[in-house]
Amino acid sequence: MSGHVLITGANRGLGYELLKVFHANNYVVFPLIRNNTALQRIREEFSERCYPIEGDVGLDSCKKNIELTIKKYTNKIDILINNAGIPGVEYQIDKVNTSEVYDLFNIHCLGIIRTVQATLPFLFNSSNPRIINVSSRLGSLSKMASGEFKDRHFSYSYRIAKAAQNMLSICLHNELNSKGIHVSVIHPGRLKTDSGSSDADMEAFEAAELIFKWIQTLNKENSCQYVQPFFKELKW
Ligand SMILES: NC(=O)c1ccc[n+]([C@@H]2O[C@H](COP(=O)([O-])OP(=O)(O)OC[C@H]3O[C@@H](n4cnc5c(N)ncnc54)[C@H](OP(=O)(O)O)[C@@H]3O)[C@@H](O)[C@H]2O)c1
């Protein structure tokens, strides 16, 4: 059990814990990190089988960096984990500013378009290629429509961006599954990270271990899931 995995936003929070668990399980890891100081820290911490990519998923330039770095070391990526994300702030329509909504849409949704475009040729060289998009329970249209979070102060920008990310993931599944690629979406749990919500109840390393085990069960036959791994299936 090993392979090549690219994880975006891997310098802290859930991404960092995923990096640790994949690396500990002998994977060749490609952490994508936008901050150069953090990138150097990761380079020093993981001296073997770890090839950091400097990149901001909010910018088109990350595509070139992804392609060049992967090409230096391999011709295949088995697993792409789109984890990078930022929280939003404004939860009242009269306060919402469109630049916040744009920023979150850009990172959570367009960022995935960029990383998929850059890694697709390498995914096609894998015998079991998987794309995992780290979404949220807050991306669920069904949950929102049922009023589940009606009285909570979750930002417009985050909910819109994660719902768009879910739709993008379904579009990717519809196009890529017949070509052998698994595409799924996860809600990782309510994690005690810098971006965690007020009802966080799980450590990021616990979620990372579950996500790692769950990813081992995936193949082209069980694509298009929206789940909290080993806990529950979510309604789109
Ligand atoms: N925490 C939760 O309870 C929870 C629940 C549901 C879903 N999620 C989702 O899980 C993912 C990880 O969340 P987290 O709680 O671990 O967040 P976090 O602790 O705030 O870490 C976010 C990571 O994403 C990186 N990042 C942000 N924007 C980026 C960009 N444009 N390009 C590259 N990297 C970028 C950050 O890098 P910097 O250090 O440079 O900022 C950081 O490494 C996110 O997609 C989040 O929406 C989290």
mmCIF file of C-alpha atoms and ligand atoms in Angstrom:
data_model
loop_
_atom_site.group_PDB
_atom_site.id
_atom_site.type_symbol
_atom_site.label_atom_id
_atom_site.label_comp_id
_atom_site.label_asym_id
_atom_site.label_seq_id
_atom_site.Cartn_x
_atom_site.Cartn_y
_atom_site.Cartn_z
ATOM 1 C CA MET A 1 0.000 0.000 0.000
ATOM 2 C CA SER A 2 1.703 3.168 -1.214
ATOM 3 C CA GLY A 3 1.621 5.574 -4.087
ATOM 4 C CA HIS A 4 1.877 9.223 -5.016
ATOM 5 C CA VAL A 5 -0.386 11.803 -3.405
ATOM 6 C CA LEU A 6 -0.751 15.554 -3.884
ATOM 7 C CA ILE A 7 -2.350 17.455 -0.999
ATOM 8 C CA THR A 8 -3.168 21.164 -1.235
ATOM 9 C CA GLY A 9 -2.920 23.396 1.830
ATOM 10 C CA ALA A 10 -0.672 20.889 3.580
ATOM 11 C CA ASN A 11 1.271 23.121 5.966
ATOM 12 C CA ARG A 12 -1.293 23.235 8.787
ATOM 13 C CA GLY A 13 -4.673 21.986 9.917
ATOM 14 C CA LEU A 14 -6.188 18.938 8.237
ATOM 15 C CA GLY A 15 -3.848 19.140 5.234
ATOM 16 C CA TYR A 16 -0.794 18.850 7.453
ATOM 17 C CA GLU A 17 -2.254 15.862 9.316
ATOM 18 C CA LEU A 18 -3.050 14.185 5.988
ATOM 19 C CA LEU A 19 0.511 14.832 4.861
ATOM 20 C CA LYS A 20 1.825 13.152 8.029
ATOM 21 C CA VAL A 21 -0.371 10.066 7.751
ATOM 22 C CA PHE A 22 0.278 9.500 4.024
ATOM 23 C CA HIS A 23 4.016 9.992 4.546
ATOM 24 C CA ALA A 24 4.055 7.616 7.533
ATOM 25 C CA ASN A 25 2.418 5.025 5.261
ATOM 26 C CA ASN A 26 5.241 5.227 2.732
ATOM 27 C CA TYR A 27 3.537 7.397 0.150
ATOM 28 C CA VAL A 28 5.514 9.807 -1.982
ATOM 29 C CA VAL A 29 3.925 13.111 -0.968
ATOM 30 C CA PHE A 30 3.564 16.358 -2.904
ATOM 31 C CA PRO A 31 2.329 19.010 -0.454
ATOM 32 C CA LEU A 32 1.187 22.196 -2.163
ATOM 33 C CA ILE A 33 1.917 25.216 0.047
ATOM 34 C CA ARG A 34 1.536 28.907 -0.747
ATOM 35 C CA ASN A 35 3.779 30.332 1.964
ATOM 36 C CA ASN A 36 7.514 29.993 1.386
ATOM 37 C CA THR A 37 8.506 29.928 5.082
ATOM 38 C CA ALA A 38 6.000 27.157 5.753
ATOM 39 C CA LEU A 39 7.236 25.310 2.669
ATOM 40 C CA GLN A 40 10.829 25.343 3.949
ATOM 41 C CA ARG A 41 9.647 24.054 7.336
ATOM 42 C CA ILE A 42 7.849 21.141 5.659
ATOM 43 C CA ARG A 43 10.873 20.434 3.455
ATOM 44 C CA GLU A 44 13.054 20.150 6.576
ATOM 45 C CA GLU A 45 10.544 18.076 8.530
ATOM 46 C CA PHE A 46 9.984 15.518 5.746
ATOM 47 C CA SER A 47 13.382 14.983 4.217
ATOM 48 C CA GLU A 48 12.532 11.822 2.256
ATOM 49 C CA ARG A 49 9.760 11.103 -0.275
ATOM 50 C CA CYS A 50 8.408 14.628 0.085
ATOM 51 C CA TYR A 51 8.476 17.163 -2.758
ATOM 52 C CA PRO A 52 6.797 20.432 -1.757
ATOM 53 C CA ILE A 53 5.175 22.526 -4.475
ATOM 54 C CA GLU A 54 5.067 26.270 -3.984
ATOM 55 C CA GLY A 55 1.670 27.425 -5.142
ATOM 56 C CA ASP A 56 -1.468 29.373 -4.413
ATOM 57 C CA VAL A 57 -4.533 27.540 -5.734
ATOM 58 C CA GLY A 58 -6.164 30.939 -6.196
ATOM 59 C CA LEU A 59 -3.723 31.753 -8.997
ATOM 60 C CA ASP A 60 -3.321 30.205 -12.448
ATOM 61 C CA SER A 61 0.456 30.112 -11.892
ATOM 62 C CA CYS A 62 0.060 27.156 -9.509
ATOM 63 C CA LYS A 63 -0.617 24.912 -12.522
ATOM 64 C CA LYS A 64 2.872 25.324 -13.958
ATOM 65 C CA ASN A 65 4.509 24.739 -10.549
ATOM 66 C CA ILE A 66 2.466 21.574 -10.043
ATOM 67 C CA GLU A 67 3.365 20.186 -13.475
ATOM 68 C CA LEU A 68 7.068 21.016 -13.197
ATOM 69 C CA THR A 69 7.497 19.617 -9.688
ATOM 70 C CA ILE A 70 5.652 16.363 -10.359
ATOM 71 C CA LYS A 71 7.515 15.813 -13.641
ATOM 72 C CA LYS A 72 10.843 16.070 -11.851
ATOM 73 C CA TYR A 73 10.102 13.000 -9.722
ATOM 74 C CA THR A 74 7.446 10.838 -11.357
ATOM 75 C CA ASN A 75 4.954 10.472 -14.187
ATOM 76 C CA LYS A 76 1.947 9.559 -12.037
ATOM 77 C CA ILE A 77 -0.264 10.815 -9.257
ATOM 78 C CA ASP A 78 -2.600 8.296 -7.615
ATOM 79 C CA ILE A 79 -4.483 10.626 -5.300
ATOM 80 C CA LEU A 80 -5.231 14.341 -5.522
ATOM 81 C CA ILE A 81 -6.633 15.802 -2.292
ATOM 82 C CA ASN A 82 -8.056 19.292 -2.721
ATOM 83 C CA ASN A 83 -7.952 20.470 0.865
ATOM 84 C CA ALA A 84 -6.833 24.133 0.718
ATOM 85 C CA GLY A 85 -9.493 26.506 1.945
ATOM 86 C CA ILE A 86 -10.290 29.670 3.835
ATOM 87 C CA PRO A 87 -13.285 30.592 5.979
ATOM 88 C CA GLY A 88 -15.615 33.485 5.244
ATOM 89 C CA VAL A 89 -16.939 36.122 7.604
ATOM 90 C CA GLU A 90 -20.165 37.861 6.646
ATOM 91 C CA TYR A 91 -23.441 36.099 7.348
ATOM 92 C CA GLN A 92 -25.931 38.951 6.845
ATOM 93 C CA ILE A 93 -26.850 39.922 3.304
ATOM 94 C CA ASP A 94 -26.523 43.660 3.931
ATOM 95 C CA LYS A 95 -22.916 43.123 5.093
ATOM 96 C CA VAL A 96 -21.803 40.589 2.471
ATOM 97 C CA ASN A 97 -19.101 41.983 0.243
ATOM 98 C CA THR A 98 -18.691 40.539 -3.193
ATOM 99 C CA SER A 99 -14.905 40.390 -3.011
ATOM 100 C CA GLU A 100 -15.123 37.953 -0.077
ATOM 101 C CA VAL A 101 -17.549 35.793 -2.067
ATOM 102 C CA TYR A 102 -15.253 35.961 -5.087
ATOM 103 C CA ASP A 103 -12.172 35.020 -3.021
ATOM 104 C CA LEU A 104 -13.821 31.950 -1.562
ATOM 105 C CA PHE A 105 -15.282 30.871 -4.898
ATOM 106 C CA ASN A 106 -11.840 31.321 -6.425
ATOM 107 C CA ILE A 107 -10.038 29.214 -3.827
ATOM 108 C CA HIS A 108 -12.590 26.482 -3.098
ATOM 109 C CA CYS A 109 -13.893 26.037 -6.628
ATOM 110 C CA LEU A 110 -11.619 27.542 -9.303
ATOM 111 C CA GLY A 111 -8.648 26.268 -7.287
ATOM 112 C CA ILE A 112 -9.858 22.719 -7.886
ATOM 113 C CA ILE A 113 -10.230 23.364 -11.613
ATOM 114 C CA ARG A 114 -6.591 24.482 -11.629
ATOM 115 C CA THR A 115 -5.223 21.511 -9.665
ATOM 116 C CA VAL A 116 -7.240 18.986 -11.662
ATOM 117 C CA GLN A 117 -6.077 20.488 -14.955
ATOM 118 C CA ALA A 118 -2.463 20.355 -13.789
ATOM 119 C CA THR A 119 -2.589 16.792 -12.434
ATOM 120 C CA LEU A 120 -4.892 15.089 -14.943
ATOM 121 C CA PRO A 121 -2.138 13.737 -17.223
ATOM 122 C CA PHE A 122 -0.429 12.248 -14.149
ATOM 123 C CA LEU A 123 -3.690 10.815 -12.776
ATOM 124 C CA PHE A 124 -4.270 9.026 -16.087
ATOM 125 C CA ASN A 125 -0.958 7.190 -15.531
ATOM 126 C CA SER A 126 -2.182 5.709 -12.216
ATOM 127 C CA SER A 127 -3.819 2.284 -11.975
ATOM 128 C CA ASN A 128 -6.327 3.663 -9.414
ATOM 129 C CA PRO A 129 -6.617 7.445 -9.735
ATOM 130 C CA ARG A 130 -8.712 9.260 -7.135
ATOM 131 C CA ILE A 131 -9.677 12.915 -6.667
ATOM 132 C CA ILE A 132 -10.916 13.805 -3.184
ATOM 133 C CA ASN A 133 -12.380 17.237 -2.626
ATOM 134 C CA VAL A 134 -12.555 18.415 0.969
ATOM 135 C CA SER A 135 -15.909 20.125 1.116
ATOM 136 C CA SER A 136 -18.127 20.605 4.158
ATOM 137 C CA ARG A 137 -21.546 19.796 5.549
ATOM 138 C CA LEU A 138 -22.192 23.479 4.793
ATOM 139 C CA GLY A 139 -22.006 22.786 1.043
ATOM 140 C CA SER A 140 -25.116 20.617 1.226
ATOM 141 C CA LEU A 141 -28.089 22.263 -0.501
ATOM 142 C CA SER A 142 -30.376 19.676 1.137
ATOM 143 C CA LYS A 143 -29.186 20.554 4.631
ATOM 144 C CA MET A 144 -29.491 24.270 3.965
ATOM 145 C CA ALA A 145 -32.951 23.900 2.434
ATOM 146 C CA SER A 146 -34.125 21.878 5.438
ATOM 147 C CA GLY A 147 -33.116 24.765 7.704
ATOM 148 C CA GLU A 148 -30.547 22.699 9.607
ATOM 149 C CA PHE A 149 -28.184 25.663 10.074
ATOM 150 C CA LYS A 150 -30.795 28.430 9.984
ATOM 151 C CA ASP A 151 -29.826 29.982 13.286
ATOM 152 C CA ARG A 152 -26.049 29.625 12.888
ATOM 153 C CA HIS A 153 -23.783 32.446 11.703
ATOM 154 C CA PHE A 154 -22.058 30.682 8.822
ATOM 155 C CA SER A 155 -20.837 33.019 6.083
ATOM 156 C CA TYR A 156 -22.567 33.373 2.764
ATOM 157 C CA SER A 157 -19.220 33.099 0.976
ATOM 158 C CA TYR A 158 -18.266 29.737 2.514
ATOM 159 C CA ARG A 159 -21.641 28.119 1.941
ATOM 160 C CA ILE A 160 -21.816 29.356 -1.652
ATOM 161 C CA ALA A 161 -18.240 28.275 -2.398
ATOM 162 C CA LYS A 162 -18.673 24.791 -0.914
ATOM 163 C CA ALA A 163 -21.973 24.243 -2.735
ATOM 164 C CA ALA A 164 -20.221 25.231 -5.973
ATOM 165 C CA GLN A 165 -17.365 22.892 -5.107
ATOM 166 C CA ASN A 166 -19.849 20.057 -4.679
ATOM 167 C CA MET A 167 -21.385 20.749 -8.096
ATOM 168 C CA LEU A 168 -17.928 20.907 -9.659
ATOM 169 C CA SER A 169 -17.134 17.532 -8.072
ATOM 170 C CA ILE A 170 -20.256 15.963 -9.599
ATOM 171 C CA CYS A 171 -19.339 17.455 -12.991
ATOM 172 C CA LEU A 172 -15.841 15.984 -12.658
ATOM 173 C CA HIS A 173 -17.286 12.598 -11.741
ATOM 174 C CA ASN A 174 -19.651 12.726 -14.732
ATOM 175 C CA GLU A 175 -16.804 13.441 -17.110
ATOM 176 C CA LEU A 176 -13.918 11.482 -15.608
ATOM 177 C CA ASN A 177 -15.390 8.363 -14.046
ATOM 178 C CA SER A 178 -15.896 6.644 -17.413
ATOM 179 C CA LYS A 179 -12.192 7.331 -18.005
ATOM 180 C CA GLY A 180 -11.295 5.424 -14.829
ATOM 181 C CA ILE A 181 -11.051 8.211 -12.264
ATOM 182 C CA HIS A 182 -12.785 8.201 -8.880
ATOM 183 C CA VAL A 183 -14.102 11.590 -7.706
ATOM 184 C CA SER A 184 -15.622 12.056 -4.260
ATOM 185 C CA VAL A 185 -16.388 14.761 -1.758
ATOM 186 C CA ILE A 186 -15.934 14.670 1.981
ATOM 187 C CA HIS A 187 -17.093 16.541 5.011
ATOM 188 C CA PRO A 188 -14.068 15.865 7.228
ATOM 189 C CA GLY A 189 -15.877 16.384 10.537
ATOM 190 C CA ARG A 190 -16.053 19.442 12.775
ATOM 191 C CA LEU A 191 -12.367 19.888 13.362
ATOM 192 C CA LYS A 192 -10.454 21.779 16.018
ATOM 193 C CA THR A 193 -8.331 23.754 13.532
ATOM 194 C CA ASP A 194 -7.727 27.461 12.942
ATOM 195 C CA SER A 195 -10.797 27.492 10.669
ATOM 196 C CA GLY A 196 -12.898 25.152 12.810
ATOM 197 C CA SER A 197 -16.438 26.127 13.746
ATOM 198 C CA SER A 198 -17.653 26.836 17.275
ATOM 199 C CA ASP A 199 -19.081 23.307 17.570
ATOM 200 C CA ALA A 200 -15.774 21.582 16.644
ATOM 201 C CA ASP A 201 -15.443 18.233 18.404
ATOM 202 C CA MET A 202 -12.690 16.316 16.596
ATOM 203 C CA GLU A 203 -8.912 16.627 16.341
ATOM 204 C CA ALA A 204 -7.566 17.035 12.804
ATOM 205 C CA PHE A 205 -5.227 14.032 13.178
ATOM 206 C CA GLU A 206 -8.188 11.753 14.010
ATOM 207 C CA ALA A 207 -10.009 12.885 10.879
ATOM 208 C CA ALA A 208 -6.857 12.452 8.787
ATOM 209 C CA GLU A 209 -6.452 8.840 9.916
ATOM 210 C CA LEU A 210 -10.052 8.021 9.017
ATOM 211 C CA ILE A 211 -9.790 9.795 5.662
ATOM 212 C CA PHE A 212 -6.573 7.909 4.889
ATOM 213 C CA LYS A 213 -8.200 4.523 5.634
ATOM 214 C CA TRP A 214 -11.310 5.437 3.645
ATOM 215 C CA ILE A 215 -9.310 6.535 0.605
ATOM 216 C CA GLN A 216 -7.749 3.041 0.501
ATOM 217 C CA THR A 217 -11.251 1.629 -0.152
ATOM 218 C CA LEU A 218 -11.907 3.811 -3.211
ATOM 219 C CA ASN A 219 -11.797 2.888 -6.877
ATOM 220 C CA LYS A 220 -13.625 3.807 -10.073
ATOM 221 C CA GLU A 221 -16.624 1.638 -9.107
ATOM 222 C CA ASN A 222 -17.560 3.599 -5.953
ATOM 223 C CA SER A 223 -17.111 7.174 -7.177
ATOM 224 C CA CYS A 224 -19.356 10.192 -6.468
ATOM 225 C CA GLN A 225 -19.721 9.836 -2.710
ATOM 226 C CA TYR A 226 -20.451 12.738 -0.357
ATOM 227 C CA VAL A 227 -19.526 11.404 3.067
ATOM 228 C CA GLN A 228 -17.927 11.967 6.400
ATOM 229 C CA PRO A 229 -15.642 8.929 6.188
ATOM 230 C CA PHE A 230 -16.795 6.055 8.460
ATOM 231 C CA PHE A 231 -19.490 8.278 10.023
ATOM 232 C CA LYS A 232 -22.230 9.064 7.532
ATOM 233 C CA GLU A 233 -23.355 9.766 4.007
ATOM 234 C CA LEU A 234 -24.510 13.335 3.375
ATOM 235 C CA LYS A 235 -27.332 14.428 1.106
ATOM 236 C CA TRP A 236 -26.179 16.683 -1.741
HETATM 237 N N1 LIG B 1 -12.122 22.682 10.258
HETATM 238 C C1 LIG B 1 -13.321 22.183 10.033
HETATM 239 O O1 LIG B 1 -14.108 21.898 10.958
HETATM 240 C C2 LIG B 1 -13.779 21.925 8.625
HETATM 241 C C3 LIG B 1 -15.079 21.442 8.417
HETATM 242 C C4 LIG B 1 -15.505 21.201 7.132
HETATM 243 C C5 LIG B 1 -14.655 21.409 6.071
HETATM 244 N N2 LIG B 1 -13.401 21.887 6.285
HETATM 245 C C6 LIG B 1 -12.545 22.103 5.114
HETATM 246 O O2 LIG B 1 -11.351 21.373 5.312
HETATM 247 C C7 LIG B 1 -10.266 22.017 4.639
HETATM 248 C C8 LIG B 1 -9.120 22.221 5.607
HETATM 249 O O3 LIG B 1 -9.596 23.011 6.680
HETATM 250 P P1 LIG B 1 -8.734 23.301 7.990
HETATM 251 O O4 LIG B 1 -9.706 23.409 9.102
HETATM 252 O O5 LIG B 1 -7.602 22.359 8.087
HETATM 253 O O6 LIG B 1 -8.216 24.787 7.656
HETATM 254 P P2 LIG B 1 -6.923 25.565 8.178
HETATM 255 O O7 LIG B 1 -6.389 24.965 9.435
HETATM 256 O O8 LIG B 1 -7.314 27.011 8.192
HETATM 257 O O9 LIG B 1 -5.850 25.314 7.013
HETATM 258 C C9 LIG B 1 -6.132 25.726 5.716
HETATM 259 C C10 LIG B 1 -4.961 25.364 4.822
HETATM 260 O O10 LIG B 1 -5.286 25.759 3.489
HETATM 261 C C11 LIG B 1 -4.225 26.562 2.993
HETATM 262 N N3 LIG B 1 -4.693 27.506 1.987
HETATM 263 C C12 LIG B 1 -5.681 28.425 2.094
HETATM 264 N N4 LIG B 1 -5.816 29.102 0.948
HETATM 265 C C13 LIG B 1 -4.878 28.613 0.098
HETATM 266 C C14 LIG B 1 -4.510 28.906 -1.227
HETATM 267 N N5 LIG B 1 -5.115 29.887 -1.918
HETATM 268 N N6 LIG B 1 -3.525 28.188 -1.820
HETATM 269 C C15 LIG B 1 -2.898 27.211 -1.124
HETATM 270 N N7 LIG B 1 -3.175 26.897 0.158
HETATM 271 C C16 LIG B 1 -4.168 27.592 0.757
HETATM 272 C C17 LIG B 1 -3.675 27.275 4.231
HETATM 273 O O11 LIG B 1 -2.397 27.822 3.955
HETATM 274 P P3 LIG B 1 -1.809 29.122 4.747
HETATM 275 O O12 LIG B 1 -1.169 28.598 6.003
HETATM 276 O O13 LIG B 1 -0.852 29.715 3.780
HETATM 277 O O14 LIG B 1 -2.980 30.008 5.050
HETATM 278 C C18 LIG B 1 -3.673 26.105 5.209
HETATM 279 O O15 LIG B 1 -2.585 25.267 4.963
HETATM 280 C C19 LIG B 1 -10.841 23.321 4.068
HETATM 281 O O16 LIG B 1 -11.177 23.148 2.719
HETATM 282 C C20 LIG B 1 -12.085 23.533 4.917
HETATM 283 O O17 LIG B 1 -13.056 24.306 4.241
HETATM 284 C C21 LIG B 1 -12.938 22.148 7.528
#
